[in-house]
Coordinates of C-alpha atoms in Angstrom, one line a residue:
M1 CA 103.6 133.7 105.6
R2 CA 105.7 130.8 104.4
R3 CA 104.2 129.5 101.1
E4 CA 106.5 126.5 101.0
I5 CA 104.8 124.9 103.9
D6 CA 102.3 122.3 102.4
A7 CA 100.3 119.2 103.4
D8 CA 103.3 116.8 103.3
F9 CA 105.4 119.1 105.4
L10 CA 102.6 119.3 108.0
A11 CA 102.0 115.5 107.9
N12 CA 105.6 114.8 108.5
L13 CA 105.7 117.2 111.4
F14 CA 102.6 115.7 113.1
D15 CA 104.0 112.2 112.6
R16 CA 107.1 113.4 114.5
I17 CA 105.0 114.9 117.3
A18 CA 103.1 111.6 117.6
I19 CA 106.2 109.5 118.0
L20 CA 107.7 112.0 120.5
L21 CA 104.5 112.0 122.5
E22 CA 104.5 108.3 122.6
I23 CA 108.1 108.3 124.0
K24 CA 107.1 110.8 126.6
G25 CA 104.2 108.4 127.6
E26 CA 101.3 110.7 126.6
N27 CA 97.6 109.5 126.4
P28 CA 97.3 107.1 123.3
F29 CA 94.2 109.0 122.1
K30 CA 96.2 112.3 121.9
V31 CA 99.0 110.4 120.0
N32 CA 96.6 108.9 117.5
A33 CA 94.9 112.3 117.0
Y34 CA 98.2 113.6 115.5
R35 CA 98.6 110.4 113.5
R36 CA 95.2 110.7 112.0
A37 CA 95.7 114.3 111.1
A38 CA 99.0 113.4 109.4
E39 CA 97.5 110.6 107.4
N40 CA 94.6 112.8 106.3
L41 CA 96.9 115.8 105.4
R42 CA 98.8 113.4 103.1
R43 CA 95.5 112.5 101.3
E44 CA 94.4 116.2 101.1
T45 CA 94.2 117.5 97.5
R46 CA 93.3 121.0 98.3
D47 CA 95.9 123.8 98.8
I48 CA 96.5 124.1 102.6
V49 CA 97.2 127.8 102.4
E50 CA 93.9 128.4 100.6
L51 CA 92.0 126.4 103.2
Y52 CA 93.7 128.4 105.9
K53 CA 92.8 131.7 104.2
E54 CA 89.1 130.6 103.8
G55 CA 88.9 129.3 107.5
K56 CA 88.3 125.8 106.3
L57 CA 91.1 123.8 108.0
T58 CA 88.7 121.9 110.1
E59 CA 87.1 120.5 106.9
I60 CA 90.1 118.2 106.6
P61 CA 89.2 114.9 108.3
G62 CA 91.0 114.4 111.6
V63 CA 91.8 118.1 111.9
G64 CA 90.0 119.5 114.8
K65 CA 90.1 123.0 116.4
A66 CA 93.4 122.3 118.3
I67 CA 95.3 120.9 115.3
A68 CA 93.9 123.6 113.0
Q69 CA 95.3 126.3 115.4
K70 CA 98.7 124.6 115.3
I71 CA 98.6 124.6 111.4
T72 CA 97.6 128.3 111.5
E73 CA 100.5 129.1 113.8
I74 CA 103.0 127.3 111.5
L75 CA 101.7 129.0 108.5
E76 CA 101.8 132.4 110.1
N77 CA 105.0 132.2 112.0
G78 CA 107.0 129.5 110.2
K79 CA 107.3 127.4 113.4
L80 CA 105.3 125.7 116.2
E81 CA 106.0 126.6 119.8
F82 CA 104.4 123.4 121.0
Y83 CA 107.0 121.4 119.0
D84 CA 109.8 123.5 120.2
K85 CA 108.8 122.8 123.9
L86 CA 108.3 119.1 123.1
T87 CA 111.7 118.7 121.6
A88 CA 113.3 120.6 124.4
E89 CA 111.9 117.9 126.7
I90 CA 112.2 114.9 124.4
P91 CA 115.2 115.3 122.0
E92 CA 114.3 115.2 118.3
R93 CA 117.2 112.9 117.6
L94 CA 115.5 110.1 119.4
L95 CA 113.3 109.7 116.3
S96 CA 116.1 107.9 114.5
L97 CA 115.7 105.0 117.1
Y98 CA 112.1 104.5 116.1
E99 CA 113.2 103.2 112.7
V100 CA 115.0 100.3 114.4
P101 CA 112.8 97.1 114.7
E102 CA 112.1 96.0 118.2
M103 CA 112.6 99.7 119.4
G104 CA 109.2 101.0 120.4
P105 CA 108.6 104.2 122.4
K106 CA 108.9 102.5 125.8
R107 CA 112.3 100.9 125.0
I108 CA 113.5 104.2 123.4
K109 CA 112.6 106.0 126.6
L110 CA 114.3 103.4 128.7
V111 CA 117.7 103.4 126.8
W112 CA 117.7 107.2 126.6
E113 CA 117.1 107.8 130.4
K114 CA 119.3 104.8 131.6
L115 CA 122.1 104.8 129.2
G116 CA 121.9 108.2 127.5
I117 CA 121.4 106.5 124.0
D118 CA 120.0 109.0 121.5
S119 CA 121.3 107.8 118.2
V120 CA 121.3 104.5 116.2
E121 CA 125.2 104.6 116.4
K122 CA 125.1 104.6 120.2
L123 CA 122.4 101.9 120.3
E124 CA 124.6 99.7 118.1
K125 CA 127.6 100.2 120.2
A126 CA 125.6 99.4 123.4
A127 CA 124.2 96.2 121.8
L128 CA 127.7 95.1 120.7
E129 CA 129.2 95.6 124.1
G130 CA 126.2 93.6 125.7
T131 CA 125.0 96.7 127.7
L132 CA 121.4 96.5 126.5
R133 CA 120.6 93.1 127.9
S134 CA 120.9 94.3 131.5
L135 CA 117.9 96.6 131.0
P136 CA 114.4 95.5 132.0
G137 CA 112.5 94.0 129.1
F138 CA 115.5 93.4 127.0
G139 CA 117.8 90.4 127.5
P140 CA 120.2 88.6 125.0
K141 CA 117.5 87.7 122.5
I142 CA 116.1 91.2 122.1
E143 CA 119.7 92.7 122.0
S144 CA 120.4 90.3 119.1
K145 CA 117.3 91.3 117.3
I146 CA 118.1 95.0 117.7
L147 CA 121.5 94.4 116.1
E148 CA 119.8 92.5 113.2
G149 CA 117.4 95.4 112.8
I150 CA 120.2 98.0 112.8
M151 CA 121.9 96.1 110.0
A152 CA 118.7 95.9 108.0
L153 CA 118.1 99.6 108.6
K154 CA 121.6 100.5 107.2
E155 CA 120.9 98.4 104.2
R156 CA 117.5 100.0 103.5
R157 CA 119.0 103.4 103.6
L158 CA 121.4 102.6 100.8
V159 CA 118.3 102.0 98.4
S160 CA 115.2 103.8 97.6
R161 CA 111.8 102.3 97.8
Y162 CA 111.0 99.8 95.0
P163 CA 108.3 100.0 92.4
L164 CA 105.1 98.1 93.0
G165 CA 105.6 96.1 89.7
E166 CA 109.0 94.7 91.0
G167 CA 107.6 93.6 94.2
W168 CA 104.6 92.1 92.5
D169 CA 106.8 89.9 90.2
L170 CA 108.7 88.6 93.0
S171 CA 105.5 87.8 95.0
R172 CA 104.1 85.8 92.2
I173 CA 107.1 83.5 92.0
I174 CA 106.9 82.9 95.8
V175 CA 103.3 82.5 96.0
N176 CA 103.2 80.0 93.1
R177 CA 106.1 78.1 94.6
L178 CA 104.9 77.8 98.2
G179 CA 101.4 77.1 97.2
E180 CA 102.5 73.8 95.7
F181 CA 103.2 72.2 99.1
E182 CA 100.8 69.8 100.8
G183 CA 99.8 71.3 104.1
V184 CA 99.7 74.9 102.8
V185 CA 96.2 76.3 103.1
F186 CA 96.7 79.9 102.1
V187 CA 99.5 82.1 100.8
S188 CA 99.4 85.8 100.2
P189 CA 101.4 88.9 99.9
A190 CA 100.7 91.3 102.8
G191 CA 102.0 94.8 103.8
S192 CA 102.1 97.7 101.3
L193 CA 102.2 95.3 98.3
R194 CA 98.7 93.9 99.2
R195 CA 97.5 97.4 99.7
M196 CA 98.9 98.1 96.2
K197 CA 101.0 101.2 97.2
E198 CA 102.9 102.6 94.3
T199 CA 106.3 101.7 95.9
I200 CA 107.2 99.3 98.6
G201 CA 109.9 99.2 101.2
D202 CA 110.1 95.4 101.7
L203 CA 108.0 92.3 100.7
D204 CA 105.9 90.5 103.2
I205 CA 104.6 87.0 102.4
L206 CA 102.1 85.3 104.8
V207 CA 101.5 81.6 104.8
A208 CA 98.8 79.5 106.7
A209 CA 100.0 75.9 106.9
E210 CA 99.9 72.8 109.0
K211 CA 102.8 72.5 111.5
D212 CA 104.4 69.5 109.7
A213 CA 104.8 71.5 106.5
T214 CA 106.7 74.4 108.2
N215 CA 110.3 73.2 107.6
K216 CA 109.8 72.5 103.9
I217 CA 108.1 75.9 103.3
I218 CA 111.0 77.7 104.9
K219 CA 113.6 75.6 102.9
A220 CA 111.7 76.2 99.6
F221 CA 111.6 80.0 100.4
T222 CA 115.3 80.3 101.2
D223 CA 116.3 78.1 98.2
L224 CA 114.6 80.2 95.6
E225 CA 116.9 81.3 92.8
I226 CA 115.9 84.9 93.4
V227 CA 117.3 84.9 96.9
E228 CA 120.7 86.5 97.5
E229 CA 121.1 86.1 101.2
V230 CA 119.3 84.6 104.2
L231 CA 119.3 87.2 107.0
L232 CA 117.2 85.3 109.6
S233 CA 115.6 81.9 109.8
G234 CA 113.3 80.7 112.5
P235 CA 110.2 78.4 112.9
T236 CA 107.6 81.2 112.1
K237 CA 109.6 84.1 110.5
T238 CA 112.3 84.0 107.9
S239 CA 113.9 87.0 106.4
I240 CA 116.0 87.1 103.1
R241 CA 117.4 89.7 100.8
F242 CA 116.5 89.2 97.1
K243 CA 118.9 89.7 94.2
G244 CA 118.5 93.5 93.6
G245 CA 118.4 94.4 97.3
L246 CA 114.7 94.2 98.3
Q247 CA 114.2 92.4 101.7
G248 CA 111.5 89.8 102.1
D249 CA 109.9 88.4 105.1
L250 CA 108.0 85.1 105.3
R251 CA 105.7 84.4 108.2
I252 CA 103.9 81.2 108.9
V253 CA 100.7 81.0 111.0
E254 CA 98.2 78.4 111.9
P255 CA 95.2 78.2 109.4
S256 CA 92.9 79.0 112.4
R257 CA 94.6 82.3 112.9
W258 CA 94.9 83.3 109.2
G259 CA 92.2 86.0 109.3
T260 CA 93.8 88.2 112.1
A261 CA 97.3 87.6 110.8
L262 CA 96.5 88.7 107.3
Q263 CA 94.6 91.7 108.5
Y264 CA 97.5 92.7 110.9
F265 CA 100.3 92.3 108.4
T266 CA 98.4 94.0 105.6
G267 CA 98.2 97.2 107.6
S268 CA 98.4 100.1 107.3
Q269 CA 99.6 101.0 110.8
Q270 CA 97.0 103.7 111.2
H271 CA 94.2 101.3 110.1
N272 CA 95.4 98.7 112.6
I273 CA 95.4 101.2 115.4
S274 CA 91.9 102.3 114.6
L275 CA 90.7 98.7 114.6
R276 CA 92.3 98.1 118.0
E277 CA 90.5 101.1 119.4
I278 CA 87.1 99.7 118.1
A279 CA 88.0 96.3 119.6
L280 CA 88.7 97.9 123.0
K281 CA 85.3 99.6 123.0
K282 CA 83.8 96.1 122.7
N283 CA 85.8 94.7 125.5
L284 CA 88.0 92.9 123.0
S285 CA 91.8 93.1 122.1
L286 CA 93.1 92.5 118.7
S287 CA 96.5 91.2 117.8
E288 CA 97.9 89.3 114.8
Y289 CA 97.1 86.1 116.6
A290 CA 93.4 86.4 117.6
L291 CA 90.7 88.5 119.0
T292 CA 90.4 88.1 122.8
D293 CA 87.5 88.6 124.9
K294 CA 88.8 90.7 127.8
I295 CA 86.1 89.8 130.2
N296 CA 86.7 86.1 130.3
N297 CA 90.2 86.2 128.6
K298 CA 89.1 83.8 125.9
E299 CA 90.5 83.8 122.4
I300 CA 88.3 84.2 119.4
L301 CA 90.1 82.7 116.4
C302 CA 89.3 84.0 112.9
S303 CA 90.3 81.9 109.9
S304 CA 89.3 84.8 107.6
E305 CA 89.6 88.5 107.3
E306 CA 85.8 88.8 106.9
E307 CA 85.3 87.3 110.3
V308 CA 87.7 89.8 112.0
Y309 CA 85.7 92.8 110.6
E310 CA 82.4 91.1 111.3
K311 CA 83.3 90.6 115.0
L312 CA 84.1 94.2 115.2
G313 CA 80.7 95.2 113.7
M314 CA 82.1 96.3 110.4
S315 CA 81.9 95.3 106.7
W316 CA 85.1 94.0 105.2
I317 CA 87.4 96.7 103.9
P318 CA 89.3 96.3 100.6
P319 CA 93.1 96.4 101.3
E320 CA 93.6 99.3 98.8
I321 CA 91.8 101.8 101.1
R322 CA 93.1 100.6 104.6
E323 CA 94.8 103.8 105.5
G324 CA 93.0 104.7 108.8
T325 CA 90.9 107.5 107.4
I326 CA 87.2 107.6 106.4
E327 CA 87.0 103.8 105.5
I328 CA 86.6 103.0 109.2
N329 CA 83.4 104.9 109.9
L330 CA 82.0 104.0 106.6
A331 CA 82.6 100.2 107.2
L332 CA 81.0 100.6 110.7
E333 CA 77.9 102.2 109.0
G334 CA 77.8 99.6 106.2
K335 CA 78.2 102.4 103.7
L336 CA 81.5 101.6 101.8
P337 CA 81.2 102.2 98.1
R338 CA 81.7 99.3 95.7
L339 CA 85.0 100.3 94.1
V340 CA 85.8 99.6 90.4
E341 CA 87.1 96.1 89.8
V342 CA 89.1 94.5 86.9
G343 CA 86.1 92.6 85.8
D344 CA 84.2 95.9 85.2
I345 CA 86.7 96.9 82.6
E346 CA 85.1 96.5 79.0
G347 CA 87.7 98.1 76.9
D348 CA 91.4 98.9 76.8
L349 CA 92.1 102.4 75.3
Q350 CA 95.8 102.4 74.7
M351 CA 97.9 99.7 73.2
H352 CA 100.6 99.6 70.5
S353 CA 101.4 97.2 67.6
T354 CA 104.2 96.5 65.2
W355 CA 102.9 99.4 63.2
S356 CA 105.0 101.7 65.6
D357 CA 106.9 100.5 68.7
G358 CA 104.8 97.6 69.6
K359 CA 106.0 93.9 69.7
R360 CA 102.9 92.2 68.2
S361 CA 100.5 92.6 65.3
I362 CA 97.1 94.1 65.8
K363 CA 95.5 90.7 65.3
E364 CA 97.6 89.2 68.2
M365 CA 96.8 92.2 70.4
A366 CA 93.1 91.8 69.6
E367 CA 93.1 88.0 70.3
K368 CA 94.7 88.6 73.7
A369 CA 92.2 91.3 74.6
Y370 CA 89.3 89.0 73.6
A371 CA 90.8 86.1 75.7
L372 CA 90.9 88.6 78.7
G373 CA 87.2 89.3 78.3
R374 CA 87.5 92.8 76.7
S375 CA 84.7 93.8 74.3
Y376 CA 86.6 96.6 72.6
I377 CA 90.1 98.0 72.3
L378 CA 91.7 101.1 70.9
I379 CA 94.8 100.8 68.8
T380 CA 97.0 103.9 69.6
D381 CA 100.2 103.7 67.7
H382 CA 102.3 106.8 67.9
S383 CA 101.9 109.8 65.6
Q384 CA 104.4 110.9 63.1
G385 CA 106.3 113.4 65.2
L386 CA 107.5 110.7 67.6
G387 CA 110.1 109.3 65.2
I388 CA 112.0 107.4 67.9
A389 CA 108.9 105.2 68.4
G390 CA 108.3 104.6 64.7
G391 CA 105.4 107.1 64.5
L392 CA 103.0 106.7 61.6
S393 CA 102.8 109.2 58.8
I394 CA 99.3 110.1 57.6
G395 CA 99.6 107.6 54.7
R396 CA 100.7 104.7 57.0
L397 CA 97.9 105.6 59.5
M398 CA 95.3 105.3 56.7
D399 CA 96.8 101.9 55.7
Q400 CA 96.4 100.7 59.2
W401 CA 92.7 101.6 59.1
H402 CA 92.3 99.1 56.2
E403 CA 93.8 96.3 58.4
I404 CA 91.6 97.2 61.3
D405 CA 88.5 97.1 59.0
E406 CA 89.4 93.6 57.8
L407 CA 90.0 92.4 61.4
N408 CA 86.7 93.9 62.6
E409 CA 85.0 91.8 59.9
I410 CA 86.8 88.6 61.2
F411 CA 85.9 89.2 64.8
E412 CA 82.2 89.7 63.7
G413 CA 81.3 92.0 66.7
K414 CA 82.7 89.7 69.4
L415 CA 85.5 92.3 69.8
V416 CA 85.5 95.8 68.2
I417 CA 88.8 97.4 67.3
L418 CA 88.7 101.1 67.3
K419 CA 90.8 103.3 65.3
G420 CA 92.9 105.7 67.3
A421 CA 96.4 107.2 67.7
E422 CA 98.5 108.4 70.6
V423 CA 99.0 111.9 69.1
E424 CA 102.0 113.9 70.2
V425 CA 101.4 117.3 71.8
R426 CA 104.0 119.7 70.4
T427 CA 105.9 122.2 72.4
D428 CA 103.5 125.0 71.6
G429 CA 100.4 122.8 72.5
T430 CA 99.4 122.0 68.9
L431 CA 98.7 118.4 67.8
D432 CA 100.8 116.2 65.6
Y433 CA 98.0 115.4 63.1
P434 CA 95.8 117.9 61.3
D435 CA 92.1 118.2 62.3
E436 CA 91.0 116.5 59.1
V437 CA 92.8 113.4 60.2
L438 CA 91.9 113.6 63.9
E439 CA 88.2 113.8 63.1
R440 CA 88.4 110.5 61.1
L441 CA 89.7 108.6 64.2
D442 CA 87.2 107.0 66.6
V443 CA 89.2 108.1 69.6
V444 CA 92.0 110.6 69.9
V445 CA 94.5 110.2 72.7
A446 CA 96.9 113.1 73.3
A447 CA 100.2 112.7 75.0
L448 CA 103.3 114.6 76.0
H449 CA 106.6 112.7 75.6
S450 CA 109.2 115.5 75.2
N451 CA 110.1 118.9 76.7
L452 CA 108.5 118.0 80.0
R453 CA 110.9 120.4 81.8
Q454 CA 109.5 123.5 80.2
D455 CA 108.8 126.4 82.3
R456 CA 105.9 125.7 84.7
G457 CA 103.6 128.3 83.1
Q458 CA 104.4 127.3 79.4
L459 CA 103.9 123.6 80.3
T460 CA 100.6 124.3 82.0
E461 CA 99.4 126.3 78.9
R462 CA 100.6 123.4 76.6
Y463 CA 98.5 120.9 78.5
I464 CA 95.5 123.1 78.6
K465 CA 95.6 123.8 74.9
A466 CA 95.7 120.1 74.1
I467 CA 93.0 119.2 76.5
S468 CA 90.7 122.0 75.2
H469 CA 91.0 120.8 71.6
P470 CA 87.5 119.7 70.6
L471 CA 88.8 116.5 68.9
V472 CA 90.9 115.3 71.9
H473 CA 89.1 112.7 74.0
I474 CA 91.8 111.4 76.4
L475 CA 95.0 112.7 77.9
A476 CA 97.5 109.8 78.2
H477 CA 99.8 109.3 81.2
P478 CA 99.2 112.8 82.2
S479 CA 102.2 113.6 84.6
G480 CA 104.7 111.9 82.4
R481 CA 106.4 110.2 85.3
L482 CA 108.5 107.1 84.9
F483 CA 109.6 105.3 88.1
G484 CA 113.3 105.7 88.7
V485 CA 113.7 107.7 85.5
R486 CA 111.6 110.9 85.5
E487 CA 109.6 112.7 88.1
E488 CA 106.0 114.2 87.5
A489 CA 106.0 117.2 85.3
N490 CA 106.0 120.5 87.2
A491 CA 102.8 122.0 86.1
D492 CA 99.7 123.7 87.6
W493 CA 97.7 120.6 88.0
E494 CA 94.6 122.3 89.5
R495 CA 94.3 124.4 86.3
I496 CA 94.8 121.4 84.1
F497 CA 92.3 119.3 85.9
K498 CA 89.7 122.0 85.8
A499 CA 90.3 122.3 82.1
A500 CA 89.7 118.6 81.6
A501 CA 86.6 118.7 83.7
S502 CA 85.3 121.7 81.7
S503 CA 86.0 120.1 78.3
G504 CA 85.0 116.6 79.1
T505 CA 88.5 115.3 78.3
L506 CA 89.0 112.0 80.0
L507 CA 92.2 111.5 82.1
E508 CA 94.1 108.2 81.7
I509 CA 95.2 106.2 84.6
N510 CA 98.1 104.4 82.9
A511 CA 98.3 100.9 84.3
H512 CA 101.9 100.1 83.1
P513 CA 103.8 99.4 86.3
S514 CA 106.7 101.6 85.1
R515 CA 104.3 104.5 85.1
L516 CA 101.1 104.1 87.4
D517 CA 100.2 107.6 86.1
L518 CA 98.2 109.4 87.5
S519 CA 99.4 109.0 91.1
E520 CA 96.8 108.1 93.7
K521 CA 96.8 111.7 95.1
K522 CA 96.4 113.3 91.7
I523 CA 93.5 111.0 90.8
R524 CA 91.7 112.2 93.9
Q525 CA 92.5 115.8 93.2
A526 CA 91.2 115.4 89.6
F527 CA 88.1 113.6 90.8
N528 CA 87.3 116.3 93.3
L529 CA 87.4 118.9 90.5
G530 CA 84.9 116.9 88.4
C531 CA 87.1 114.8 86.1
K532 CA 86.3 111.4 84.7
F533 CA 88.8 108.7 83.9
V534 CA 89.9 105.7 81.7
I535 CA 92.2 102.9 82.8
S536 CA 94.5 101.7 80.0
T537 CA 97.4 99.3 80.0
D538 CA 99.6 101.1 77.4
A539 CA 100.5 97.6 76.3
H540 CA 103.4 97.0 73.8
D541 CA 103.1 93.2 73.9
I542 CA 100.3 90.8 74.6
H543 CA 101.3 89.9 78.2
E544 CA 101.2 93.7 79.1
Q545 CA 97.5 93.7 78.6
E546 CA 97.4 91.8 81.9
Y547 CA 98.7 95.0 83.7
M548 CA 95.2 96.3 83.9
F549 CA 94.9 95.2 87.5
F550 CA 97.7 97.7 88.5
G551 CA 95.7 100.6 87.0
V552 CA 92.5 99.4 88.6
A553 CA 94.3 99.1 92.0
Q554 CA 95.5 102.7 91.5
A555 CA 91.9 103.8 90.9
R556 CA 90.6 101.8 93.9
R557 CA 93.1 103.5 96.2
A558 CA 91.7 106.8 95.0
W559 CA 88.2 105.5 95.8
L560 CA 86.9 105.4 92.2
K561 CA 83.7 103.6 91.4
R562 CA 82.7 101.9 88.1
S563 CA 80.7 105.0 87.1
D564 CA 83.9 107.1 87.3
V565 CA 85.7 105.1 84.7
A566 CA 84.5 105.6 81.1
N567 CA 86.0 102.2 79.7
A568 CA 84.2 100.3 82.5
Q569 CA 81.0 101.0 80.4
P570 CA 79.8 99.2 77.3
L571 CA 81.1 100.4 73.9
K572 CA 77.9 102.2 73.1
S573 CA 77.9 104.1 76.3
F574 CA 81.6 104.9 76.1
L575 CA 81.2 106.4 72.5
E576 CA 78.2 108.4 73.6
Q577 CA 80.2 109.9 76.5
I578 CA 83.2 110.9 74.4
K579 CA 80.9 112.4 71.8
R580 CA 79.3 114.6 74.4

């Protein structure tokens, strides 16, 4: 048995099967079955090999008996006969054409059968020579769009996906600028940014506006200082490249069509496919423009997303969980849970001051927290072992306590400042302060900042030793990842999460956009093993306390509720929980 085959490997394989079946012209329901299985496999936190051994593959949503048999064949033989036969009939290299905008399965099949085109290079050559336009359903306009799409594809391949925080900053500039114009009714980011994915491939901005405002909106968009190059400019869609390489697409719709447009361009693809299937069962068709009654061919315009879902007999679904999985059936049954919200967060349990590597005093950090509606905060300046971050000696830590006592008197209970520390976990798993110091802190936050490339076994034991310490309440940014700098630590996360659940140690969801740690998938894995969480900003300056919404979005994508997040509780309840 090939142990290296995991859920992501299987998901990618089933995605390829779905595309090849589409090109072949297979039944859409069969195609979507593979897509659903792929999406659910990506969300699966349990070990696939163990599920196979226990005969539980069909417990995975979207994995029926037929797909479970295919997974079994792959695990036992290292290959899938069905895929081999399919790729003998429909060449696997055709998958590269699917990445080109305007090239759907029907067009891919047409260019392959009529012109022998099976690569992006051959497609580009045919488009440059004007050969494509002679095919049915193409023409000069489509040919031109395909060339533009190939150019954009080449550029995207030169860069990786961009962190969510980078896209969010750009979107705020655009939304604020375009929202100033008279005639603009709504402006919103769409796509993976609105779904708050950890990384984004491009930036989609959707505007609902009156027709006479269209030209000035487009000009304002293309004239932004953050724009490097205008790639395409039209009456309803404009594409640009931002400085730094990220592509941005602006789409303008009529206000009466805002609901269907926002829903469509938010995605995800599988979520939209599922909605279209539900619409068809109700004799409706759903597009970005409108719902259409298929019986009398009459458009049903929706000016809000809520109307779209209502017409389909569903409750509105938060963008963060629109992945085409269990959210669809739950919405149809009216059983979607209320996910945690930013307004639920009572306290921020990691922030730094000028006592270590922060940029502001404790007083300034506390005033900002109070302005944001927090009722308590935890000051977690670094411990003595992290010298590079100005870690506090025991003497300096005690001096800090005096300042905190004085500030608590000034705030008179309107905001409570808790005494804490981000205590370094040494290479052997011991902590950077002795127990007699730790037990005097209100909350102890343990963290690993160095030697994250230890042997997997040693690193796992190091985590478990720290988590199991009776005076440790929270494990900060558990995986240690930093976007573009450092990958997640290679440790046995199932063992670590089981240890955290057993000891009651809370796992931090670090909201800082450079981290977003834990990942969505690891949050789900930890939750399924019985863990509880806190969401903290890790703020080193006052404005970084506003990053809380990034962490909340991460928790929402993992389906966490208010009751799953310890600092979404009042101070008394939080302190009682960590004492237990």
